[in-house]
XYZ file of C-alpha atoms in Angstrom:
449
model
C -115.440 -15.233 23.940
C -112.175 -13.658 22.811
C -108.952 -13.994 24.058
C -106.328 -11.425 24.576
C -102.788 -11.504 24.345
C -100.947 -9.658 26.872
C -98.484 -6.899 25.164
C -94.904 -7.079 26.073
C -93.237 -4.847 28.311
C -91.207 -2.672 27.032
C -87.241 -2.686 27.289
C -85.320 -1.088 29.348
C -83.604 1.804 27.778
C -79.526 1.102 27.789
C -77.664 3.914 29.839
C -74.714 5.777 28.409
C -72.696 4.170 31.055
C -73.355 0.501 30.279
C -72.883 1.215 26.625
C -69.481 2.948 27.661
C -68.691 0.233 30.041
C -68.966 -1.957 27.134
C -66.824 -0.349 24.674
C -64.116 -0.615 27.299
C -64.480 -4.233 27.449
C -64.120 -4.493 24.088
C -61.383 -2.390 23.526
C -58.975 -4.262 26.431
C -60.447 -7.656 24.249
C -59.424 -5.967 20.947
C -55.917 -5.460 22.617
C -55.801 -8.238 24.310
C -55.495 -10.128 20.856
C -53.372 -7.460 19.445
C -50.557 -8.279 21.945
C -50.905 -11.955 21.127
C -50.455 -11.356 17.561
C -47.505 -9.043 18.134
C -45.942 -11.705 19.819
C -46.368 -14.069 17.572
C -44.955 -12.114 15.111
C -42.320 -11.583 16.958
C -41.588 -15.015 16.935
C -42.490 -15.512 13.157
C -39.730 -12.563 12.681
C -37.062 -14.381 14.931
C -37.414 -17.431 13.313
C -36.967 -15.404 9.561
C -33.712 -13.924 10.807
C -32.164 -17.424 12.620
C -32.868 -18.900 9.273
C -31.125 -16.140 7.575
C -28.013 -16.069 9.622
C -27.717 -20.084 9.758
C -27.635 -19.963 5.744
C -25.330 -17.214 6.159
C -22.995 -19.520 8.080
C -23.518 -22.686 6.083
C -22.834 -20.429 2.818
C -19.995 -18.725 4.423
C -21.633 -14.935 3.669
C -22.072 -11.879 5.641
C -24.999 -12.759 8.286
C -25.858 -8.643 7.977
C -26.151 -9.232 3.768
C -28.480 -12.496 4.984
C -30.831 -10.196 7.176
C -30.961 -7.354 4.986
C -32.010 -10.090 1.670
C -34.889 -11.114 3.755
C -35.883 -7.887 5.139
C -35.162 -6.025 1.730
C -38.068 -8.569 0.408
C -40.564 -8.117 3.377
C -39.989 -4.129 2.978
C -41.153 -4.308 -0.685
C -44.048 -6.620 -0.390
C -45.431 -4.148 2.804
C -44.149 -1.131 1.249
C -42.129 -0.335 4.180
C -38.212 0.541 4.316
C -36.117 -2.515 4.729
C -33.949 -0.867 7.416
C -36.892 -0.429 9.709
C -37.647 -4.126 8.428
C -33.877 -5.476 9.507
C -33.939 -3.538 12.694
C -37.699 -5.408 13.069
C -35.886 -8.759 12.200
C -33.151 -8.320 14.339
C -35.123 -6.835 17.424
C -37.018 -9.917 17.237
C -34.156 -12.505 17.169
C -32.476 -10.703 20.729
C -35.891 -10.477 22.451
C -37.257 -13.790 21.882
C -33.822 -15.326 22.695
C -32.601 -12.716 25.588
C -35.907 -12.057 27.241
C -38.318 -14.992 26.548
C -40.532 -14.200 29.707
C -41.040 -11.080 28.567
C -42.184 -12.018 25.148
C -44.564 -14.939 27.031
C -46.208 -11.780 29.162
C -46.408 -9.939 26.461
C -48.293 -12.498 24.350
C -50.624 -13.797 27.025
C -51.515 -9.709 27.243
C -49.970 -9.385 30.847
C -48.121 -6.603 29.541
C -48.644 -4.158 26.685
C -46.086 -3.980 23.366
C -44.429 -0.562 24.710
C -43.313 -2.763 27.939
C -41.137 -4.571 25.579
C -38.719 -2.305 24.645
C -38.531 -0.922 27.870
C -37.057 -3.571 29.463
C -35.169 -4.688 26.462
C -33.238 -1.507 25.852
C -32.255 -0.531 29.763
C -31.123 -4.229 30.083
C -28.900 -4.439 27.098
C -25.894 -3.655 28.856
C -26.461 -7.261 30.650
C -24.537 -9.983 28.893
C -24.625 -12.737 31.327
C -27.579 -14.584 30.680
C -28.631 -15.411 34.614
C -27.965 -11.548 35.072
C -30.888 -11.118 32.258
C -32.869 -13.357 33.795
C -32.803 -11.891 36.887
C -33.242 -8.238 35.797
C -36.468 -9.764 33.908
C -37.844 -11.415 36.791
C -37.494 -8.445 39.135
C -39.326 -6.191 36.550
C -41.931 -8.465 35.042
C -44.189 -7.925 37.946
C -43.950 -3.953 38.319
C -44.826 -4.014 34.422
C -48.079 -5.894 34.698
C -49.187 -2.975 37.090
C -48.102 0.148 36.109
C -47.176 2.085 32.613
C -44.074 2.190 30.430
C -43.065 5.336 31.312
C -42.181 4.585 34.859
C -40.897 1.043 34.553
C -38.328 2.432 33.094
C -37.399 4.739 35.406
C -37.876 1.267 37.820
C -35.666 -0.498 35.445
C -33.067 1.833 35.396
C -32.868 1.979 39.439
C -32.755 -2.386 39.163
C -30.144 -2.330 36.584
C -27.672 -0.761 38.756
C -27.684 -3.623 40.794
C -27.005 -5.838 37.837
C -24.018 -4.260 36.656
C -20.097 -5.068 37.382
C -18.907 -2.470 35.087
C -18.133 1.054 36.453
C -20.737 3.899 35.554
C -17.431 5.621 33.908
C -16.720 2.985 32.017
C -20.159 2.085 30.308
C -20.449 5.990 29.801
C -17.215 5.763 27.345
C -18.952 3.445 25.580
C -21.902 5.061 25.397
C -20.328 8.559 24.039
C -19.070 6.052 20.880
C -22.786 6.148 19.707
C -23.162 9.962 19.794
C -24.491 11.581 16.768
C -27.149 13.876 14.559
C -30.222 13.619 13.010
C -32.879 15.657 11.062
C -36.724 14.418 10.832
C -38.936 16.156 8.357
C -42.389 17.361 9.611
C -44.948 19.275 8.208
C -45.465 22.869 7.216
C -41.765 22.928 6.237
C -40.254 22.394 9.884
C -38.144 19.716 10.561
C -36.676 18.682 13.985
C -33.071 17.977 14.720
C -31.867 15.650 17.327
C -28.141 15.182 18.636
C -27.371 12.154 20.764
C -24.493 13.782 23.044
C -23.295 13.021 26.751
C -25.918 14.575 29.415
C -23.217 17.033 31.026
C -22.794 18.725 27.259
C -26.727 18.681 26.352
C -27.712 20.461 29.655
C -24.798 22.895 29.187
C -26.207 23.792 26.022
C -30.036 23.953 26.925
C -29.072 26.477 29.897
C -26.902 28.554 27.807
C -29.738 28.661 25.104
C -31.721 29.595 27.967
C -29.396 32.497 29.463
C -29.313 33.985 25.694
C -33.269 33.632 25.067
C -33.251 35.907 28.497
C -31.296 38.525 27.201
C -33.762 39.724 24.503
C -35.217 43.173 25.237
C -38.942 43.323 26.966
C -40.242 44.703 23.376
C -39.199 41.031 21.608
C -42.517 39.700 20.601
C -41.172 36.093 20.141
C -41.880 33.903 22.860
C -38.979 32.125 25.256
C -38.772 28.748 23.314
C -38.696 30.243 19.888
C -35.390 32.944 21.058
C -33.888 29.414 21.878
C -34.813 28.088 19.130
C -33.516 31.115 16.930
C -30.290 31.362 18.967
C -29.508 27.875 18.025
C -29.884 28.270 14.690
C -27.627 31.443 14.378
C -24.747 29.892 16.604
C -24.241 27.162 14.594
C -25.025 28.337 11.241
C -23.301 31.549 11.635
C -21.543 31.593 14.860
C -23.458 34.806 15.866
C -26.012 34.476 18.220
C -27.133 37.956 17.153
C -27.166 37.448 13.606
C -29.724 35.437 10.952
C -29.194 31.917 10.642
C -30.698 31.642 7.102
C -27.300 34.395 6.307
C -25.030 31.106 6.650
C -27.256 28.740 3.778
C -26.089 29.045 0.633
C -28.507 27.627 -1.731
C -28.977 26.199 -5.397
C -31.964 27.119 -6.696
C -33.805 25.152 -9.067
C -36.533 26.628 -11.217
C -39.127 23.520 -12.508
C -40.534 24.515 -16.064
C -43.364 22.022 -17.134
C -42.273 21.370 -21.145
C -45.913 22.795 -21.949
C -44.623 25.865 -20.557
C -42.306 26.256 -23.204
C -44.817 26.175 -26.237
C -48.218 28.323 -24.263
C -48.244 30.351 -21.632
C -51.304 30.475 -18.473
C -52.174 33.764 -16.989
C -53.022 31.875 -14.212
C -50.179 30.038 -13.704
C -49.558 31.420 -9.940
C -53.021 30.238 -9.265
C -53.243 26.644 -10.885
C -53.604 23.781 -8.710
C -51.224 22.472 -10.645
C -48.193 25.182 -9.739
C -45.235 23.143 -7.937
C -44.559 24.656 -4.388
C -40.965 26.010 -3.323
C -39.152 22.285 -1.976
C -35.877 20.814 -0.545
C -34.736 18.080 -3.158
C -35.837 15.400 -0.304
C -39.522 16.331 -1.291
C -39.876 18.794 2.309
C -41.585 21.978 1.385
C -39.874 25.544 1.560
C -42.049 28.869 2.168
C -41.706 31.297 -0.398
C -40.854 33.920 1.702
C -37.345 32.418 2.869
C -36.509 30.741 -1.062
C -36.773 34.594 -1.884
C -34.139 35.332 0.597
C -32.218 32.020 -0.756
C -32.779 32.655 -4.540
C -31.201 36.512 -3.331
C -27.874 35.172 -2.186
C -27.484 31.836 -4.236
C -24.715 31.426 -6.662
C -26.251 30.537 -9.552
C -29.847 28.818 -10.612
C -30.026 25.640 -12.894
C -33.246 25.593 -15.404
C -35.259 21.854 -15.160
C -37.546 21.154 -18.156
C -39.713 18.130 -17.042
C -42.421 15.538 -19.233
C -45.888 16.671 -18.913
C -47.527 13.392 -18.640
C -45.114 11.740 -15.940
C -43.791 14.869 -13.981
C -39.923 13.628 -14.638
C -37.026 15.504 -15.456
C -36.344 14.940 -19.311
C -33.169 17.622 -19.860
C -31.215 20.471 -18.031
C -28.938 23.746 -19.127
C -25.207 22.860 -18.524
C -21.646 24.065 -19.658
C -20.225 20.668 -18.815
C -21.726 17.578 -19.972
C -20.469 15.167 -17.189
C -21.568 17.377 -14.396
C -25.228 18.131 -16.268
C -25.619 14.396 -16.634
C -25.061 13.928 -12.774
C -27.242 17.271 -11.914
C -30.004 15.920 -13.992
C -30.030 12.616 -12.433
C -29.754 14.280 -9.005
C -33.067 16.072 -9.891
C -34.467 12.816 -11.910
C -33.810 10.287 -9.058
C -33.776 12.649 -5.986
C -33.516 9.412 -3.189
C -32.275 6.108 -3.862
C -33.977 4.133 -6.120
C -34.501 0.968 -4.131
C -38.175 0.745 -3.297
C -39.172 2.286 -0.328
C -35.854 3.835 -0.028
C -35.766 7.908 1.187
C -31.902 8.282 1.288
C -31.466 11.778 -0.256
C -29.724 11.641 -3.910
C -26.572 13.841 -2.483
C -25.754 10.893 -0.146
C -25.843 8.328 -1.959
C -23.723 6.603 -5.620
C -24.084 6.592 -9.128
C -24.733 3.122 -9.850
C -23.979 1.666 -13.296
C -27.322 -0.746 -13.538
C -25.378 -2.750 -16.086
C -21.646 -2.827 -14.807
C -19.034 -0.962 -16.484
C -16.917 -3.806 -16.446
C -19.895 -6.068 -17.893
C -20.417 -3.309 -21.300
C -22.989 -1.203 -19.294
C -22.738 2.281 -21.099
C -22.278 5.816 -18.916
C -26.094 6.676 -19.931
C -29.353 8.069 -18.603
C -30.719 5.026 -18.712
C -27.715 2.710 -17.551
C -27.711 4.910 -14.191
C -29.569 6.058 -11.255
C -28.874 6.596 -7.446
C -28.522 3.525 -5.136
C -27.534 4.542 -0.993
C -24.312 2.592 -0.437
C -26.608 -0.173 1.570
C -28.603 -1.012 -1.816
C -25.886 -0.645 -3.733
C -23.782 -3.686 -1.728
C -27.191 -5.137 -1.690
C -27.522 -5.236 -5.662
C -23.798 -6.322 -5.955
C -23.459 -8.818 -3.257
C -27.117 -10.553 -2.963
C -29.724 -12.278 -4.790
C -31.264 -9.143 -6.003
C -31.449 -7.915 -9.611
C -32.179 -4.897 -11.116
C -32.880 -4.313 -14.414
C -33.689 -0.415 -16.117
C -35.943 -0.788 -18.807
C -36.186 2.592 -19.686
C -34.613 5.331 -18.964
C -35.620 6.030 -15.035
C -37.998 3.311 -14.763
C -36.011 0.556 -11.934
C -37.323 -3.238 -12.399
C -36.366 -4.785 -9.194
C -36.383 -8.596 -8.980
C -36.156 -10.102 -5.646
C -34.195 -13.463 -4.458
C -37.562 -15.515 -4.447
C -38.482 -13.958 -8.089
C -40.943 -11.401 -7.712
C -40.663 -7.937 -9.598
C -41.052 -4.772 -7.930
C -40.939 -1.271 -10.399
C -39.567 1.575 -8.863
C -40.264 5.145 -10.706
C -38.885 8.388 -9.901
C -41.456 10.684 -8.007
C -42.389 13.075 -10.316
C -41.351 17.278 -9.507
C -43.712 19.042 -12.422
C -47.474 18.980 -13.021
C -48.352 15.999 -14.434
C -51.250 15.362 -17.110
C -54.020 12.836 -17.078
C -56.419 11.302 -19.357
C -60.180 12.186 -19.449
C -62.323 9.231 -18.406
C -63.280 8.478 -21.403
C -59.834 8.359 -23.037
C -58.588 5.994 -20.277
C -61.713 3.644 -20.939
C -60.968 3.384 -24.799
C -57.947 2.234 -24.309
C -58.028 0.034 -21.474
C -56.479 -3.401 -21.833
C -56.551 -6.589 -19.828
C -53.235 -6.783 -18.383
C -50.740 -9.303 -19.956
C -49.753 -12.628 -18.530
C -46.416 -11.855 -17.097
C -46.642 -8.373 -15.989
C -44.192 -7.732 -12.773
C -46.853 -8.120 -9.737
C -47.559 -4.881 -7.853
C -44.710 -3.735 -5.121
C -46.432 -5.005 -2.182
C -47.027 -8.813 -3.492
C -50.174 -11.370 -3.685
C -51.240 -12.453 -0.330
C -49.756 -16.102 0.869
C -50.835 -19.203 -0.737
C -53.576 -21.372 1.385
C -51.477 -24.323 0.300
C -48.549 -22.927 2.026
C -46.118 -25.174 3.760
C -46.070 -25.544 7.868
C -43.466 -22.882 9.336
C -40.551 -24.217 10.829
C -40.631 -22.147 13.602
């Protein structure tokens, strides 16, 4: 007599809807967790800077020098600029002190990270602490149901009932913070932003506006680009009928690889190699409007640059002084702090061994520090060091090395596979660590925060 074993049935086949269903679960989850451990960083960050500034007062230094020490170290070791770092460090310290139940929402995921700064930066004008606390308490529950975007229009409505200063008034202050700024984006365009009073920025966007509505019905160029081209020539040129590009005068700079000099490519317009038309700042040019720079400059300045690193090794000049500081300009091309993207115009000619202290006016006793990292390598715990000509060693108040190299302009050269395995080496006790750092020590002390 034989048995038989019932077969199973088979499964159910999973819907697209319960598998999407639970991808949204765990998403929220995932981001859930994220907020918590933004918050605690936040916290972690607070308690950085509060250490900082109470050394700062026990030493009797500059609390700003403090903050920027520790966030000039965290920038390195996440390869990351140390101003975004000491805005980070002090943007932590006000919220977790100013606007605690916010930062408690925002870790037990009530409220997402862009909530934060909403209600942070329309309440800043509160000073009184019970005024903050109020303001937070009257928001907090409108931000655990709807998005950023309109809390703060919310929070801007609530704040006028939290204020004793005249609208006039705060606006005064507010004009003091007017200003300009350029951010590079790709494809050679770049977008520039003015901070200005609301009357003046609306009074220029409708006059922009009138003028883009003057152009003739055969203008092929759409609304938003005549703007955009009548901006350019009114404050380049003054003539909202002219060409903007008329009122740039450039200096052109013509890279020659040193290999250049010694054989000549047929193909060098077509090697992938060939360095593209660029802005000193590293932002690419099309060739098409360097032409119509290179037409009207003033005069050009030959580079000749290393093969195997890319670097500028020598320039054409009349006078030495001003070739020395036009080769470094081309050599260095931001400050040299790690991380740092300050373009080389704005910024000094530091002596890395002082003047004062027997440091020669050399090559390689100079290079290009913004006026923040140059108080920061006279006034802190930071050394630098220039081991060779170009080549920044960086040591940091807790003794780690960071190197800091110029980013090369020319084609650069690299060994075959096999050449690099021949002569590969172990590397040598004692070697600076790489920029961003090891990873913390299990053994590492309780934080006292």
């Amino acid at each position: 007599m034989s048995t038989q074993t019932p077969s199973a049935a088979p499964a159910e086949p999973v819907s697209p809807h319960a598998v999407a269903a639970h991808a949204m679960e765990a998403v929220v989850g995932i981001d859930e967790a994220i907020a918590s451990l933004q918050a605690m960083r936040a916290h972690l960050m607070a308690g950085l800077a509060r250490m900082a500034v109470d050394d700062a007062l026990e030493t009797r230094t500059d609390q700003r020098l403090a903050l920027r020490e520790v966030a000039a170290e965290l920038a390195t070791r996440q390869r990351r600029s140390d101003r975004t770092l000491e805005a980070e460090l002090g943007g932590a310290m006000v919220d977790v002190a100013h606007w605690p139940a916010t930062v408690r929402a925002w870790g037990d995921a009530r409220i997402h990270r862009g909530h934060v700064p909403v209600i942070a930066e329309v309440g800043l004008p509160l000073q009184d602490p019970a005024a903050r606390a109020s303001f937070e308490a009257a928001l907090l529950p409108h931000a655990e149901r709807m998005a950023p975007g309109r809390l703060r229009r919310l929070a801007r409505r609530e704040l006028e009932h939290h204020l004793a200063e005249p609208l006039v008034d705060r606006h005064r202050t507010a004009r003091e913070q007017r200003g300009v700024s350029v951010t590079d984006v790709d494809d050679g365009m770049s977008i520039l932003r003015a901070t200005i009073p609301t009357l003046l920025a609306h009074g220029i966007a409708d006059r922009l506006t009138r003028m883009a509505r003057t152009a003739p019905a055969e203008d092929p160029r759409t609304i938003d680009q005549r703007r955009a081209d009548a901006f350019c020539d009114l404050l380049l040129t003054g003539d909202a009928t002219g060409s903007g590009i008329d009122g740039i005068r450039a200096e052109v700079s013509v890279v020659i690889p040193a290999t250049a000099l010694v054989t000549a490519s047929p193909d060098a317009d077509h090697s992938p190699d060939g360095v593209a038309p660029r802005l000193l700042g590293g932002s690419l040019v099309d060739a098409e409007t360097v032409r119509d720079l290179a037409a009207a400059a003033p005069g050009w300045s030959r580079l000749f640059t290393d093969p195997l690193r890319g670097h500028v090794v020598a320039t054409d000049s009349y006078q030495p002084t001003a070739g020395m500081r036009r080769l470094l300009r081309h050599r260095d091309q931001t400050c040299r702090f790690p991380g740092c993207g300050a373009s080389a115009h704005r910024t000094d000619v530091d002596h890395t061994i002082g003047w004062a202290d027997g440091g020669s006016t050399s090559l390689g006793n100079l290079a290009h520090l913004c006026r923040r990292h140059h108080t920061l390598k006279g006034t802190t715990r930071w050394r630098l060091e220039q081991p060779e000509p170009g080549t920044l060693r960086w040591t940091s108040p807790t003794g780690r090395t960071y190197i800091d190299e110029p980013a090369p302009i020319g084609p650069r050269f690299t060994e075959r596979e096999h050449q690099r395995s021949r002569g590969r080496t172990r590397t040598r006790t004692g070697d600076p660590e790489p920029w961003h750092g090891p990873p913390p020590r299990a053994d590492a002390p309780p934080l006292p925060f």
